[in-house]
Steps between C-alpha positions, in 0.01 A plus 500: 500500500658372176183594309519851647861537391410390149211749497734780612748408227221491242377845610852647490560358152167639380590842647837496323339407168241775538771756576700389197194523273405846625857628509502559874824466693563357843505856632122503469487235773279609786677714757508336839260656749649708780289321763459130579221322311260300720458158337207271565522160336699327233347687206600838644853377575535362146374830356747697712796271425435512124435874501842604629857386431596475869249426777577459869219296656475556876315214672405643840255475791345788695588333831868453404741739678786464249248558216397828663866601534559412132203704374677840481796336326269342242322834448836669437596227251170555316553877489868509411573200275379368166347197671128469555417380851210260555365454855335164570325440833561131575193474725270618220695308232592170666485302175733745325741494795502119488564506124814704558602286801478788745582341835589815693439870467616726368591313183598702195503348153670701227362441151707592195334483158206309644706233674590458868869594512583537868346429839574687824360390836490712813576865563708657221660841493462742212852434366433125472179558308658757268789262432263215411298727269812635327636149453191402300434831320 
């Protein structure tokens, strides 16, 4: 995971240099999508995390009742906040779930500037998620 963090940092630094050279400002940063992004594998998660300033990664399972209850909350967060939301099915991405020490679902990992900044386990309400996002924005 340390190599991945270094790669994310390298990519962010390269993006910043490119923006400086071309005269682009941070406001040209990609707008967060209004729907959750399905993520399959480490490469897609890395691409998502480096593509947006704030990413809420939702590690879930289809069979998980609390995950199903959390889904509309996560969809609202994607639609109404500046955070991108990544959805990661732990059954299809067991290695990725293990990398992020997901022991129970739902587990939400908030990434800020490419780095894991906060971890929330279990059912969360919309206010808790908004507060976490605002704290790291």
